[in-house]
Short mmCIF file of C-alpha atoms in Angstrom, two decimals:
data_model
loop_
_atom_site.label_atom_id
_atom_site.label_comp_id
_atom_site.label_asym_id
_atom_site.label_seq_id
_atom_site.Cartn_x
_atom_site.Cartn_y
_atom_site.Cartn_z
CA MET A 16 -6.48 32.57 39.81
CA THR A 17 -4.40 31.08 37.01
CA VAL A 18 -4.54 32.78 33.62
CA THR A 19 -2.62 31.61 30.57
CA ALA A 20 -0.73 34.59 29.23
CA VAL A 21 -0.56 35.50 25.57
CA GLY A 22 2.63 36.88 24.08
CA THR A 23 3.19 40.61 23.90
CA GLU A 24 3.12 40.53 20.08
CA VAL A 25 -0.36 38.95 20.07
CA TYR A 26 -1.59 41.38 22.72
CA ALA A 27 -0.28 44.34 20.72
CA ARG A 28 -1.94 42.98 17.54
CA VAL A 29 -5.27 42.78 19.33
CA GLN A 30 -4.94 46.33 20.69
CA HIS A 31 -4.07 47.59 17.20
CA PHE A 32 -7.03 45.67 15.77
CA TYR A 33 -9.47 47.11 18.31
CA ALA A 34 -8.20 50.65 17.70
CA HIS A 35 -8.89 50.41 13.97
CA GLN A 36 -12.16 48.53 14.46
CA MET A 37 -13.55 51.19 16.83
CA GLN A 38 -12.38 54.05 14.60
CA ALA A 39 -14.30 52.48 11.70
CA LEU A 40 -17.41 52.18 13.88
CA ASP A 41 -17.15 55.72 15.26
CA GLY A 42 -16.51 57.09 11.78
CA GLY A 43 -19.71 55.54 10.45
CA ARG A 44 -17.75 53.23 8.15
CA PHE A 45 -20.03 50.28 8.87
CA ALA A 46 -18.84 48.12 5.95
CA ASP A 47 -15.24 48.52 7.16
CA TYR A 48 -16.34 47.64 10.69
CA ALA A 49 -18.26 44.57 9.48
CA ALA A 50 -15.20 43.45 7.50
CA THR A 51 -13.35 43.06 10.82
CA PHE A 52 -15.62 40.07 11.55
CA THR A 53 -15.35 36.60 10.06
CA ALA A 54 -17.73 35.97 7.14
CA ASP A 55 -20.16 34.21 9.51
CA GLY A 56 -19.37 36.42 12.51
CA THR A 57 -22.05 37.41 15.00
CA PHE A 58 -22.60 40.79 16.62
CA GLN A 59 -25.04 41.48 19.46
CA HIS A 60 -24.77 44.95 20.98
CA SER A 61 -28.32 45.61 22.16
CA PRO A 62 -29.76 43.45 24.93
CA SER A 63 -33.17 43.10 23.27
CA ALA A 64 -31.97 42.43 19.73
CA ALA A 65 -31.05 39.11 18.16
CA PRO A 66 -27.44 38.81 17.00
CA ALA A 67 -26.63 40.18 13.55
CA VAL A 68 -24.91 37.51 11.44
CA GLY A 69 -22.40 38.02 8.64
CA HIS A 70 -21.06 41.20 7.10
CA ALA A 71 -24.34 42.27 5.48
CA GLY A 72 -26.30 41.56 8.66
CA ILE A 73 -23.88 43.60 10.77
CA VAL A 74 -24.01 46.56 8.38
CA SER A 75 -27.81 46.42 8.32
CA GLU A 76 -27.99 46.32 12.13
CA LEU A 77 -25.65 49.31 12.47
CA VAL A 78 -27.48 51.38 9.86
CA GLU A 79 -30.80 50.69 11.59
CA PHE A 80 -29.38 51.37 15.08
CA ASN A 81 -27.77 54.66 14.02
CA LYS A 82 -30.99 56.05 12.51
CA ARG A 83 -31.72 57.28 16.05
CA PHE A 84 -28.97 59.86 15.49
CA ASP A 85 -30.32 61.22 12.18
CA GLY A 86 -30.38 65.01 12.45
CA ASP A 87 -28.40 64.87 15.71
CA PRO A 88 -24.83 66.17 15.35
CA VAL A 89 -23.54 63.66 17.88
CA GLN A 90 -20.06 62.16 17.92
CA ARG A 91 -19.74 58.81 19.66
CA ARG A 92 -16.41 57.28 20.69
CA HIS A 93 -15.98 53.73 21.90
CA TRP A 94 -13.14 53.33 24.43
CA PHE A 95 -11.82 49.80 24.99
CA ASN A 96 -9.63 49.08 28.00
CA HIS A 97 -8.60 46.28 30.35
CA ILE A 98 -8.34 43.78 27.51
CA ALA A 99 -8.13 40.27 28.99
CA LEU A 100 -7.17 37.58 26.48
CA GLU A 101 -7.47 33.84 27.05
CA PRO A 102 -6.25 31.28 24.50
CA GLN A 103 -8.85 28.64 23.57
CA ASP A 104 -8.25 25.03 22.57
CA ASP A 105 -9.30 25.73 18.95
CA GLY A 106 -6.61 28.42 18.56
CA SER A 107 -8.97 31.35 19.01
CA LEU A 108 -8.80 33.91 21.79
CA ARG A 109 -11.55 34.74 24.24
CA SER A 110 -11.38 38.49 24.82
CA THR A 111 -13.13 40.34 27.63
CA VAL A 112 -12.96 44.12 27.40
CA TYR A 113 -14.33 47.01 29.43
CA ALA A 114 -15.92 49.56 27.11
CA LEU A 115 -17.20 53.08 27.61
CA VAL A 116 -19.16 54.94 24.98
CA VAL A 117 -18.53 58.69 25.09
CA THR A 118 -21.18 60.87 23.43
CA THR A 119 -20.45 64.51 22.59
CA ARG A 120 -22.56 67.13 20.88
CA PRO A 121 -21.31 70.52 19.62
CA GLY A 122 -20.91 72.89 22.56
CA GLY A 123 -21.81 70.18 25.03
CA LYS A 124 -19.90 68.19 27.59
CA PRO A 125 -18.98 64.56 26.95
CA GLU A 126 -21.40 62.06 28.44
CA ILE A 127 -20.38 58.51 29.24
CA ALA A 128 -23.14 56.05 28.53
CA PRO A 129 -23.29 53.17 28.42
CA SER A 130 -20.63 51.34 30.36
CA CYS A 131 -20.30 47.84 28.93
CA VAL A 132 -18.37 44.61 28.93
CA VAL A 133 -17.53 43.24 25.48
CA HIS A 134 -17.21 39.47 25.16
CA ASP A 135 -15.43 38.52 21.93
CA VAL A 136 -14.04 35.41 20.34
CA LEU A 137 -11.17 36.44 18.08
CA GLU A 138 -9.42 34.52 15.34
CA ILE A 139 -5.76 35.37 14.86
CA THR A 140 -4.05 34.39 11.61
CA GLU A 141 -0.98 35.54 9.74
CA SER A 142 -3.25 37.78 7.66
CA GLY A 143 -4.84 39.50 10.65
CA VAL A 144 -7.34 39.46 13.49
CA ARG A 145 -11.07 38.89 12.96
CA THR A 146 -13.99 38.82 15.38
CA ARG A 147 -15.89 35.51 15.28
CA SER A 148 -18.48 36.63 17.80
CA ARG A 149 -19.26 39.68 19.92
CA LEU A 150 -21.71 40.00 22.78
CA VAL A 151 -21.97 43.37 24.52
CA THR A 152 -23.46 43.42 28.02
CA HIS A 153 -24.59 46.70 29.54
CA ASP A 154 -23.69 47.47 33.16
CA GLN A 155 -26.86 49.46 33.81
CA LEU A 156 -28.93 46.33 33.09
CA VAL A 157 -27.15 44.05 35.57
#
C-alpha cells in the first residue's frame, strides 16, 4: 500500500484542530463547533438523517439531536485517534479517523458507545483548518 505522507506540521495542525473542534462539541458550544466547518460544509452523524448543510443547519441538527439528553446529567466525550490524512488533487485533505464516544453520568462508569469511523474532507489554509464535509459511520451498523 502506497500512501502519500503529509508533513508533520500539517498533521499537528489537524490534531490541534480536532482537539478544539471536539471540545466545542462536548461542551455544547454548537455555534463554535459549526464555525469549524466551511460556510457550505456538510455534517452527517446519524445514519438515518440527511446531512446538515451550513453553519445554521449544523447548529440546528445538534440542538435537535441533543434534546434526547434534556434532564439527563450526561457528559459525552468524543475521542479521535488513528488520524489518516491523504492529500487530494484540489489541495484538500481526506481524513479518516477512528472515533469513540464516551458517555458518563454522575456516579456511573464510563460507557463507550458508539464506535465510529469519521470521514472528513478538510481545507487547510494559512488562516486555519475547516471541515468541508463529514460523514460518520457507525461500527455497530456494519
